[in-house]
Short mmCIF file of C-alpha atoms and ligand atoms in Angstrom, two decimals:
data_model
loop_
_atom_site.label_atom_id
_atom_site.label_comp_id
_atom_site.label_asym_id
_atom_site.label_seq_id
_atom_site.Cartn_x
_atom_site.Cartn_y
_atom_site.Cartn_z
CA MET A 248 68.60 -83.08 61.50
CA ALA A 249 69.63 -79.65 60.30
CA ARG A 250 66.68 -78.22 58.40
CA LEU A 251 68.53 -76.10 55.85
CA ILE A 252 71.74 -76.53 53.98
CA PHE A 253 72.86 -73.26 55.63
CA ASP A 254 72.46 -74.85 59.06
CA LYS A 255 74.95 -77.50 57.97
CA SER A 256 77.56 -75.00 56.93
CA ARG A 257 80.87 -75.22 58.78
CA PRO A 258 82.91 -72.10 58.06
CA GLY A 259 86.31 -73.07 56.79
CA SER A 260 85.23 -76.28 55.06
CA ARG A 261 86.06 -74.69 51.77
CA ARG A 262 84.00 -75.05 48.67
CA TYR A 263 85.66 -75.56 45.31
CA ASP A 264 86.34 -72.56 43.19
CA VAL A 265 86.15 -73.16 39.49
CA ALA A 266 89.57 -71.60 39.35
CA ASP A 267 90.99 -74.38 41.56
CA PHE A 268 90.78 -77.00 38.88
CA THR A 269 90.34 -75.14 35.62
CA GLY A 270 93.00 -72.51 36.10
CA LEU A 271 90.45 -69.94 34.86
CA GLU A 272 90.14 -66.58 36.52
CA PRO A 273 87.21 -66.78 38.93
CA GLU A 274 85.98 -63.34 37.95
CA SER A 275 84.91 -63.48 34.34
CA PRO A 276 86.53 -60.70 32.30
CA PHE A 277 83.20 -60.44 30.45
CA VAL A 278 81.40 -59.01 33.49
CA PRO A 279 82.09 -55.28 33.73
CA ASP A 280 83.61 -54.06 36.99
CA ASP A 281 80.72 -51.83 37.94
CA ILE A 282 78.20 -54.67 38.08
CA ARG A 283 80.40 -57.24 39.81
CA ARG A 284 79.55 -57.86 43.44
CA ALA A 285 82.17 -56.64 45.85
CA GLU A 286 81.85 -59.38 48.46
CA PRO A 287 81.60 -63.08 47.69
CA LEU A 288 78.13 -64.61 48.18
CA PRO A 289 77.62 -66.07 51.66
CA LEU A 290 77.27 -69.61 50.36
CA PRO A 291 77.09 -72.49 52.83
CA GLU A 292 80.29 -74.45 53.19
CA VAL A 293 79.40 -78.11 53.10
CA ALA A 294 81.18 -81.24 51.86
CA GLU A 295 79.88 -82.58 48.56
CA VAL A 296 78.60 -85.81 50.08
CA ASP A 297 76.62 -83.86 52.68
CA VAL A 298 75.07 -81.71 49.99
CA VAL A 299 73.96 -84.83 48.14
CA ARG A 300 72.53 -86.40 51.29
CA HIS A 301 70.76 -83.23 52.29
CA TYR A 302 68.89 -82.87 49.02
CA VAL A 303 68.15 -86.55 48.56
CA LYS A 304 66.66 -86.63 52.06
CA LEU A 305 64.56 -83.59 51.29
CA SER A 306 63.31 -85.19 48.09
CA GLN A 307 62.28 -88.25 50.09
CA GLU A 308 60.09 -86.14 52.31
CA ASN A 309 58.07 -85.04 49.35
CA PHE A 310 55.13 -86.96 48.02
CA GLY A 311 54.89 -87.49 44.28
CA VAL A 312 53.04 -89.65 41.84
CA ASP A 313 56.25 -91.66 41.45
CA VAL A 314 55.96 -92.59 45.14
CA GLY A 315 52.32 -93.44 45.58
CA PHE A 316 48.65 -93.04 44.72
CA TYR A 317 47.70 -89.39 44.25
CA PRO A 318 43.92 -88.97 43.96
CA LEU A 319 43.98 -85.15 44.18
CA GLY A 320 40.65 -84.27 42.60
CA SER A 321 40.59 -81.71 39.81
CA CYS A 322 44.35 -81.99 39.32
CA THR A 323 44.64 -85.20 37.25
CA MET A 324 47.81 -86.42 38.95
CA LYS A 325 48.33 -89.29 36.60
CA TYR A 326 51.49 -91.15 35.81
CA ASN A 327 53.24 -89.76 32.77
CA PRO A 328 55.52 -91.99 30.72
CA LYS A 329 59.18 -91.22 31.37
CA ALA A 330 59.91 -91.78 27.68
CA ASN A 331 58.10 -88.53 26.92
CA GLU A 332 60.49 -86.65 29.19
CA GLU A 333 63.42 -88.29 27.50
CA ILE A 334 62.21 -87.29 24.07
CA ALA A 335 61.49 -83.71 25.12
CA SER A 336 65.01 -83.41 26.50
CA LEU A 337 66.71 -84.46 23.27
CA PRO A 338 69.09 -81.68 22.26
CA ALA A 339 67.21 -81.20 18.98
CA TRP A 340 64.31 -79.80 21.02
CA ALA A 341 65.91 -78.65 24.23
CA GLN A 342 68.70 -76.63 22.65
CA LEU A 343 66.61 -74.69 20.18
CA HIS A 344 66.93 -70.96 20.59
CA PRO A 345 63.73 -68.95 20.35
CA GLU A 346 65.50 -66.27 18.31
CA GLN A 347 66.92 -68.58 15.68
CA PRO A 348 65.62 -68.13 12.12
CA VAL A 349 62.47 -70.12 11.43
CA GLU A 350 64.11 -71.80 8.43
CA THR A 351 66.40 -73.54 10.91
CA ALA A 352 63.58 -74.61 13.25
CA GLN A 353 61.13 -76.11 10.81
CA GLY A 354 60.85 -79.33 12.81
CA ALA A 355 59.73 -77.40 15.86
CA LEU A 356 57.19 -75.47 13.83
CA ALA A 357 55.92 -78.69 12.27
CA LEU A 358 55.42 -80.12 15.76
CA MET A 359 53.58 -77.02 16.94
CA HIS A 360 51.43 -77.06 13.85
CA GLU A 361 50.51 -80.70 14.31
CA LEU A 362 49.68 -80.07 17.96
CA GLN A 363 47.51 -77.07 17.08
CA GLU A 364 45.62 -79.22 14.59
CA SER A 365 45.35 -82.22 16.90
CA LEU A 366 43.97 -80.18 19.78
CA ALA A 367 41.53 -78.47 17.42
CA GLU A 368 40.32 -81.88 16.26
CA ILE A 369 40.06 -83.26 19.80
CA SER A 370 38.00 -80.27 20.95
CA GLY A 371 35.96 -79.53 17.84
CA MET A 372 37.49 -76.08 17.44
CA HIS A 373 38.79 -74.26 14.37
CA ALA A 374 42.11 -72.91 15.59
CA VAL A 375 44.38 -73.27 18.61
CA SER A 376 47.00 -71.02 20.23
CA LEU A 377 49.73 -72.79 22.20
CA GLN A 378 50.85 -69.67 24.08
CA PRO A 379 49.26 -69.65 27.53
CA ALA A 380 51.41 -71.10 30.29
CA ALA A 381 48.67 -72.70 32.41
CA GLY A 382 44.96 -73.28 32.65
CA ALA A 383 44.32 -70.02 34.48
CA HIS A 384 46.43 -68.20 31.90
CA GLY A 385 44.31 -69.78 29.18
CA GLU A 386 41.21 -68.57 30.98
CA LEU A 387 42.54 -65.03 31.06
CA THR A 388 43.45 -65.31 27.37
CA GLY A 389 39.92 -66.46 26.61
CA MET A 390 38.31 -63.69 28.64
CA LEU A 391 40.44 -61.08 26.89
CA MET A 392 39.37 -62.52 23.53
CA PHE A 393 35.70 -62.38 24.55
CA ARG A 394 36.26 -58.77 25.57
CA ALA A 395 37.98 -57.94 22.25
CA CYS A 396 35.13 -59.54 20.33
CA PHE A 397 32.51 -57.49 22.21
CA ASN A 398 34.54 -54.29 21.82
CA ASP A 399 34.62 -54.91 18.09
CA ALA A 400 30.86 -55.17 18.01
CA GLY A 401 30.54 -52.01 20.10
CA GLU A 402 29.01 -53.95 22.99
CA GLU A 403 29.63 -53.55 26.70
CA ARG A 404 28.53 -56.95 28.06
CA LYS A 405 30.03 -56.66 31.51
CA VAL A 406 28.66 -59.77 33.25
CA MET A 407 30.30 -63.24 33.22
CA ILE A 408 28.29 -66.13 34.65
CA VAL A 409 30.21 -68.69 36.68
CA PRO A 410 28.54 -71.74 38.29
CA ASP A 411 29.06 -72.02 42.04
CA SER A 412 30.84 -75.36 41.59
CA SER A 413 33.52 -73.81 39.39
CA HIS A 414 37.26 -73.81 39.96
CA GLY A 415 38.36 -70.62 41.73
CA THR A 416 40.46 -69.52 38.79
CA ASN A 417 37.32 -69.03 36.67
CA PRO A 418 35.84 -66.07 38.55
CA ALA A 419 39.35 -64.69 39.13
CA SER A 420 40.18 -64.73 35.40
CA ALA A 421 36.87 -63.14 34.48
CA ALA A 422 37.39 -60.40 37.07
CA ILE A 423 40.95 -59.67 35.95
CA ALA A 424 39.68 -59.26 32.39
CA GLY A 425 37.21 -56.67 33.64
CA PHE A 426 34.02 -58.72 33.87
CA LYS A 427 31.63 -58.59 36.77
CA VAL A 428 31.15 -62.15 38.04
CA ALA A 429 27.62 -63.48 38.62
CA HIS A 430 27.50 -66.81 40.44
CA LEU A 431 24.97 -69.35 39.27
CA LYS A 432 23.67 -71.74 41.89
CA SER A 433 23.86 -75.43 41.00
CA ASP A 434 20.59 -77.35 41.08
CA GLU A 435 19.89 -80.40 43.23
CA ARG A 436 21.78 -82.60 40.76
CA GLY A 437 24.87 -80.41 41.14
CA MET A 438 24.37 -79.09 37.63
CA VAL A 439 23.72 -75.93 35.68
CA SER A 440 20.03 -75.59 34.97
CA ALA A 441 19.01 -73.66 31.87
CA LYS A 442 16.03 -72.26 33.72
CA ALA A 443 18.12 -70.86 36.59
CA LEU A 444 20.61 -69.48 34.07
CA LYS A 445 17.88 -67.67 32.18
CA ALA A 446 16.54 -66.14 35.37
CA LEU A 447 20.02 -64.93 36.33
CA CYS A 448 20.61 -63.42 32.88
CA GLU A 449 17.28 -61.64 32.99
CA LYS A 450 18.11 -60.28 36.41
CA HIS A 451 21.34 -58.73 35.11
CA GLY A 452 19.82 -57.73 31.75
CA GLU A 453 20.37 -60.11 28.81
CA GLU A 454 22.17 -57.39 26.84
CA ASN A 455 24.80 -57.20 29.61
CA ILE A 456 25.70 -60.88 29.61
CA GLY A 457 29.16 -61.62 28.21
CA GLY A 458 28.86 -65.36 28.61
CA ILE A 459 29.38 -68.34 30.86
CA MET A 460 32.45 -70.26 31.97
CA MET A 461 31.54 -73.92 32.31
CA THR A 462 33.47 -77.04 33.18
CA ASN A 463 32.15 -80.32 31.82
CA PRO A 464 32.23 -82.74 33.50
CA ASN A 465 32.02 -80.15 36.24
CA THR A 466 34.06 -80.12 39.42
CA LEU A 467 31.59 -82.46 41.11
CA GLY A 468 32.56 -84.98 38.46
CA VAL A 469 29.13 -85.01 36.81
CA PHE A 470 28.36 -84.48 33.18
CA GLU A 471 26.18 -81.43 32.58
CA GLN A 472 22.80 -82.40 31.12
CA GLU A 473 21.52 -79.07 29.80
CA VAL A 474 24.46 -77.83 27.80
CA LYS A 475 22.52 -77.73 24.56
CA GLU A 476 19.77 -75.52 25.99
CA VAL A 477 22.35 -73.34 27.71
CA ALA A 478 24.34 -72.86 24.50
CA GLU A 479 21.27 -72.13 22.38
CA TYR A 480 19.94 -69.61 24.83
CA LEU A 481 23.23 -67.78 25.38
CA HIS A 482 23.96 -67.53 21.66
CA GLU A 483 20.46 -66.23 21.12
CA ILE A 484 21.10 -63.34 23.48
CA GLY A 485 24.52 -62.63 21.91
CA ALA A 486 26.70 -64.13 24.68
CA LEU A 487 29.65 -66.53 24.35
CA LEU A 488 30.47 -69.86 26.00
CA TYR A 489 33.82 -70.69 27.62
CA TYR A 490 34.71 -74.32 28.22
CA ASP A 491 37.14 -75.02 31.05
CA GLY A 492 38.89 -78.09 29.64
CA ALA A 493 40.77 -79.09 32.76
CA ASN A 494 38.60 -82.20 32.98
CA LEU A 495 39.13 -83.30 29.41
CA ASN A 496 40.64 -86.52 30.70
CA ALA A 497 37.09 -87.73 31.27
CA SER A 498 35.75 -87.21 27.77
CA LEU A 499 38.65 -87.58 25.33
CA GLY A 500 37.49 -89.04 22.05
CA TYR A 501 33.85 -89.18 23.15
CA VAL A 502 32.49 -85.64 23.16
CA ARG A 503 33.90 -82.36 21.94
CA PRO A 504 33.31 -78.91 23.43
CA GLY A 505 32.89 -77.45 19.93
CA ASP A 506 30.06 -79.87 19.19
CA MET A 507 28.41 -78.96 22.50
CA GLY A 508 28.18 -75.34 21.39
CA PHE A 509 31.18 -73.80 23.14
CA ASP A 510 33.06 -70.95 21.48
CA LEU A 511 36.36 -71.34 23.28
CA VAL A 512 38.15 -74.00 25.32
CA HIS A 513 41.37 -74.18 27.28
CA PHE A 514 43.40 -77.36 27.68
CA ASN A 515 45.70 -78.19 30.56
CA LEU A 516 48.54 -80.03 28.87
CA HIS A 517 49.97 -80.58 32.36
CA LYS A 518 46.87 -82.48 33.39
CA THR A 519 45.59 -84.35 30.39
CA PHE A 520 48.53 -84.52 28.02
CA SER A 521 51.56 -85.93 29.75
CA THR A 522 53.35 -83.20 31.65
CA PRO A 523 53.54 -83.86 35.39
CA HIS A 524 51.34 -81.42 37.25
CA GLY A 525 52.68 -79.42 40.16
CA GLY A 526 56.16 -79.44 41.56
CA GLY A 527 56.80 -76.00 40.15
CA GLY A 528 57.60 -77.12 36.63
CA PRO A 529 56.21 -75.31 33.64
CA GLY A 530 52.68 -76.01 32.45
CA SER A 531 50.80 -75.17 29.32
CA GLY A 532 47.21 -74.04 28.75
CA PRO A 533 46.51 -73.73 25.02
CA VAL A 534 43.21 -72.23 23.93
CA GLY A 535 41.04 -73.40 21.04
CA VAL A 536 38.36 -71.26 19.42
CA ARG A 537 35.53 -71.43 16.93
CA GLU A 538 35.75 -69.39 13.76
CA LYS A 539 34.17 -66.27 15.19
CA LEU A 540 37.02 -65.78 17.67
CA MET A 541 39.91 -66.72 15.38
CA PRO A 542 40.89 -63.12 14.52
CA TYR A 543 41.59 -62.38 18.19
CA LEU A 544 43.92 -65.29 19.00
CA PRO A 545 47.26 -64.39 20.58
CA HIS A 546 50.15 -64.34 18.16
CA PRO A 547 52.26 -65.98 16.86
CA LEU A 548 50.37 -68.96 15.46
CA VAL A 549 52.00 -71.53 13.23
CA THR A 550 50.70 -71.98 9.70
CA ARG A 551 51.70 -73.83 6.57
CA ALA A 552 53.76 -71.70 4.24
CA GLU A 553 55.48 -72.37 0.96
CA GLY A 554 57.90 -75.22 1.47
CA GLY A 555 57.31 -75.48 5.22
CA PHE A 556 55.87 -73.60 8.16
CA ALA A 557 55.80 -69.99 9.29
CA PHE A 558 54.52 -67.85 12.13
CA TYR A 559 51.69 -65.42 11.60
CA ARG A 560 49.67 -62.86 13.49
CA PRO A 561 45.87 -62.95 13.30
CA GLU A 562 44.49 -59.59 12.15
CA LYS A 563 42.93 -58.46 15.43
CA SER A 564 45.16 -60.45 17.76
CA ILE A 565 44.94 -59.56 21.45
CA GLY A 566 48.77 -59.65 21.33
CA ARG A 567 51.21 -61.91 23.06
CA MET A 568 50.27 -63.71 26.27
CA LYS A 569 53.79 -64.98 26.84
CA LEU A 570 57.28 -64.50 25.51
CA TYR A 571 58.06 -66.40 22.35
CA PHE A 572 56.03 -69.55 21.71
CA GLY A 573 54.67 -70.86 24.99
CA ASN A 574 56.37 -73.56 27.05
CA PHE A 575 57.74 -75.41 24.10
CA LEU A 576 59.05 -78.60 25.74
CA VAL A 577 55.63 -79.17 27.31
CA LEU A 578 54.24 -79.02 23.78
CA VAL A 579 56.74 -81.67 22.70
CA LYS A 580 55.60 -84.02 25.46
CA ALA A 581 51.95 -83.50 24.56
CA MET A 582 52.62 -84.28 20.92
CA VAL A 583 54.59 -87.42 21.78
CA TYR A 584 51.75 -88.54 24.03
CA LEU A 585 49.13 -87.95 21.33
CA ARG A 586 51.17 -89.78 18.72
CA ALA A 587 51.80 -92.71 21.07
CA LEU A 588 48.15 -93.12 22.09
CA GLY A 589 46.33 -92.30 18.90
CA VAL A 590 42.57 -91.95 18.75
CA GLU A 591 41.85 -95.35 20.29
CA GLY A 592 44.35 -94.79 23.07
CA LEU A 593 42.82 -91.44 23.98
CA LYS A 594 39.39 -93.04 24.22
CA ARG A 595 40.77 -95.64 26.56
CA VAL A 596 42.19 -92.88 28.76
CA ALA A 597 38.67 -91.53 29.20
CA GLU A 598 37.14 -94.97 29.69
CA ASN A 599 39.58 -96.02 32.37
CA ALA A 600 39.54 -92.66 34.14
CA VAL A 601 35.75 -92.90 34.42
CA LEU A 602 35.76 -96.58 35.34
CA ASN A 603 38.32 -96.09 38.11
CA ALA A 604 36.40 -93.21 39.67
CA ASN A 605 33.14 -95.12 39.62
CA TYR A 606 34.82 -98.14 41.12
CA ILE A 607 36.00 -96.15 44.14
CA GLN A 608 32.69 -94.34 44.46
CA GLU A 609 30.80 -97.64 44.58
CA ARG A 610 33.12 -99.09 47.19
CA LEU A 611 32.92 -96.03 49.45
CA LYS A 612 29.32 -94.97 49.03
CA ASP A 613 27.93 -96.70 52.12
CA ALA A 614 30.70 -95.64 54.48
CA TYR A 615 30.67 -91.95 53.51
CA ASP A 616 27.99 -89.50 52.39
CA ILE A 617 27.99 -88.65 48.69
CA PRO A 618 25.71 -85.63 48.34
CA PHE A 619 25.39 -85.65 44.54
CA TYR A 620 25.53 -89.38 44.11
CA GLN A 621 25.06 -90.54 40.51
CA ARG A 622 27.14 -92.27 37.87
CA CYS A 623 30.24 -90.06 37.97
CA MET A 624 32.80 -89.21 35.35
CA HIS A 625 36.54 -89.13 36.15
CA GLU A 626 36.12 -87.91 39.74
CA PHE A 627 33.54 -87.61 42.49
CA VAL A 628 33.09 -85.72 45.72
CA LEU A 629 32.29 -87.35 49.02
CA SER A 630 31.49 -85.61 52.26
CA ALA A 631 32.84 -86.45 55.69
CA THR A 632 29.86 -84.90 57.49
CA ARG A 633 28.94 -88.18 59.16
CA GLN A 634 32.50 -88.49 60.47
CA LYS A 635 32.58 -84.85 61.53
CA LYS A 636 29.65 -85.44 63.87
CA LEU A 637 31.95 -87.87 65.68
CA GLY A 638 34.78 -85.31 65.83
CA VAL A 639 36.86 -86.20 62.75
CA ARG A 640 37.10 -83.69 59.92
CA ALA A 641 37.92 -84.21 56.25
CA LEU A 642 41.29 -82.67 57.11
CA ASP A 643 41.99 -85.42 59.68
CA ILE A 644 41.12 -88.14 57.18
CA ALA A 645 43.38 -86.46 54.61
CA LYS A 646 46.26 -86.52 57.11
CA LYS A 647 45.59 -90.13 57.95
CA LEU A 648 45.91 -91.00 54.27
CA LEU A 649 49.26 -89.21 54.10
CA ASN A 650 50.33 -91.06 57.22
CA ASP A 651 49.53 -94.31 55.43
CA GLY A 652 51.36 -93.53 52.22
CA PHE A 653 48.57 -92.20 50.01
CA HIS A 654 48.35 -88.64 48.86
CA ALA A 655 45.21 -86.98 50.18
CA PRO A 656 42.32 -86.10 47.89
CA THR A 657 41.49 -82.42 47.40
CA ILE A 658 39.61 -81.31 50.50
CA TYR A 659 37.08 -78.53 51.17
CA PHE A 660 36.54 -78.06 47.44
CA PRO A 661 34.19 -77.64 45.67
CA LEU A 662 32.81 -75.17 48.16
CA ILE A 663 29.23 -76.33 47.80
CA VAL A 664 29.94 -79.64 49.58
CA SER A 665 30.71 -79.47 53.29
CA GLU A 666 33.69 -81.52 54.50
CA ALA A 667 34.34 -82.25 50.83
CA MET A 668 36.86 -84.83 49.66
CA MET A 669 37.29 -84.77 45.91
CA ILE A 670 38.68 -88.03 44.60
CA GLU A 671 40.21 -88.45 41.14
CA PRO A 672 42.09 -91.72 40.73
CA THR A 673 43.03 -91.18 37.03
CA GLU A 674 43.33 -93.89 34.41
CA THR A 675 46.87 -94.94 35.23
CA GLU A 676 46.13 -96.78 38.48
CA SER A 677 45.69 -100.52 38.84
CA ARG A 678 42.82 -102.31 40.51
CA GLN A 679 45.20 -103.29 43.34
CA THR A 680 46.04 -99.66 44.06
CA LEU A 681 42.41 -98.62 43.98
CA ASP A 682 41.55 -101.43 46.37
CA ALA A 683 44.33 -100.53 48.77
CA PHE A 684 42.99 -96.97 48.91
CA CYS A 685 39.38 -98.09 49.33
CA ASP A 686 40.36 -100.58 52.05
CA ALA A 687 42.10 -97.78 53.95
CA MET A 688 39.12 -95.43 53.63
CA LEU A 689 36.70 -98.15 54.77
CA ARG A 690 38.93 -99.01 57.70
CA TYR A 691 39.02 -95.32 58.68
CA ALA A 692 35.23 -95.14 58.67
CA ARG A 693 35.12 -98.07 61.12
CA GLU A 694 37.92 -96.71 63.30
CA ILE A 695 36.24 -93.32 63.52
CA GLU A 696 33.06 -94.92 64.76
CA GLU A 697 34.97 -96.91 67.35
CA ASP A 698 37.26 -94.19 68.69
CA ALA A 699 37.43 -90.83 66.96
CA GLU A 700 40.19 -89.42 69.18
CA LYS A 701 42.49 -92.37 68.70
CA PHE A 702 41.95 -92.15 64.96
CA LYS A 703 43.73 -88.81 64.84
CA GLU A 704 47.09 -90.22 65.93
CA LEU A 705 49.63 -90.01 63.11
CA PRO A 706 52.73 -92.04 63.96
CA ASN A 707 54.37 -91.85 60.53
CA LEU A 708 54.12 -88.21 59.59
CA ARG A 709 57.17 -86.02 60.05
CA ILE A 710 55.02 -83.09 61.14
CA GLN A 711 52.09 -84.57 62.96
CA HIS A 712 49.89 -81.70 63.93
CA LEU A 713 50.71 -78.76 61.79
CA ASP A 714 49.21 -75.43 62.75
CA GLU A 715 47.56 -74.88 59.34
CA VAL A 716 46.51 -71.32 60.10
CA ALA A 717 49.99 -70.22 61.17
CA ALA A 718 51.53 -72.04 58.21
CA ALA A 719 49.25 -70.22 55.81
CA ARG A 720 49.37 -66.80 57.46
CA ASN A 721 53.01 -66.57 58.50
CA PRO A 722 55.00 -68.75 56.15
CA VAL A 723 58.75 -68.40 56.54
CA VAL A 724 60.05 -69.34 53.14
CA ARG A 725 63.28 -67.41 52.93
CA TRP A 726 66.52 -67.99 54.75
CA ALA A 727 67.92 -64.87 56.34
CA PRO A 728 71.54 -64.72 57.53
CA GLU A 729 70.63 -62.77 60.72
CA LYS A 730 69.03 -65.91 62.05
CA LEU A 731 72.30 -67.81 62.22
C1 PLP B 1197 43.42 -77.04 37.37
C2 PLP B 1197 42.17 -76.37 36.98
C3 PLP B 1197 42.18 -75.06 36.48
C4 PLP B 1197 43.40 -74.16 36.47
O1 PLP B 1197 44.46 -74.68 35.77
P1 PLP B 1197 45.97 -74.31 36.16
O2 PLP B 1197 46.76 -74.93 35.08
O3 PLP B 1197 46.22 -74.88 37.50
O4 PLP B 1197 46.08 -72.82 36.14
C5 PLP B 1197 40.97 -74.53 36.07
N1 PLP B 1197 39.83 -75.23 36.15
C6 PLP B 1197 39.79 -76.49 36.64
C7 PLP B 1197 38.48 -77.22 36.68
C8 PLP B 1197 40.95 -77.10 37.07
O5 PLP B 1197 40.90 -78.34 37.58
#
């Protein structure tokens, strides 16, 4: 099979020119001569039916949540109702122009306003900006707001504490915003201990501490037990608390970051609130803040105005984090999802997400090691150390799952678990699907004990033994005509 559409090109099998059937001049008179290209683009020449087959085949080689179970921990690869996509693509939303006068886009502003308020309510915050384009972008926004707040108070506060179980974007965002990252070691429960935190802060000088970035439940899937002490202590020494809300799926409707003492939270609308995650589509990472940080929010925010809604700029805004108003159609999907589920529905999301994860953990706990075993939240992390002693790594098990039609869990993360496999089933999977996955994992454990070498055979995968290092170090992602 030709790998690229260019490989299928047969010179002379002419493509259509618009001019052929419209009678229009191919070169638009609106494009000035000096910026028109001299030579036509070297496009592949392929029959229409072959183009269709090529791309449909490629799409079938991809794995998506519409194809099978996708327990990729930390990523919340849940099924999102197609109706939400349909609604977001209605022309009334999709054809809005960001430059049109606000009087003519009042419906869009009303939606943004309702979403701001809903997310504030869900998180226990006072105000929300919908601008950031992803979770990591929300983190950067939050860090810049912390920085602005300290600058205002004439404070330096250079150090940001990040637990060692945290998502890699946390330390990266803190560093980009100019903080020095101090890693906090998790305790034997896989949690942040207030005592260890205090010792770390004292080591760096309490007056230098900007704050902490915490995820709760954390990336081990466990609910932090000492948040109250942590929040009280950090506020006492003048620091701020950042809540990484990527795991909000686990706690919707039950606990709120604002009530736990956090000053700022980011949401991943593309995890929790109905936009498919991954695949290169746009995401959205709104941030919510408590009163103290409201003056620094990115602009524009939406507010009620006489007879409708208007944009406004908070007095000490850190500025814009993105052009215009964030990824608007993602906001539409989130709002549709919230309206459809309501408060009770959101609670059931959390309940089922937690139930499903615990169900899998219980079924797998004897066949695999689970280093921080306890009642988990929406995900848990197992370790393939026992299997590795027999010669099979977490990576091999992940490939076996792909071979058998399941997406692999996240592997080798979080870093504090060796041979980690991070499993997040999400709330949208049935008992039958969970059982099929567990049955496969249990069968693997037996097969590995019987014959580890044989286990690694992968009859169904298109690329069976990828050279991961070469693929990561020397990726060839661009077609170059010389190669023809
Ligand atoms: C996904 C994730 C992020 C980053 O979010 P992106 O939208 O991918 O930038 C941050 N923290 C945690 C815990 C996550 O799972």
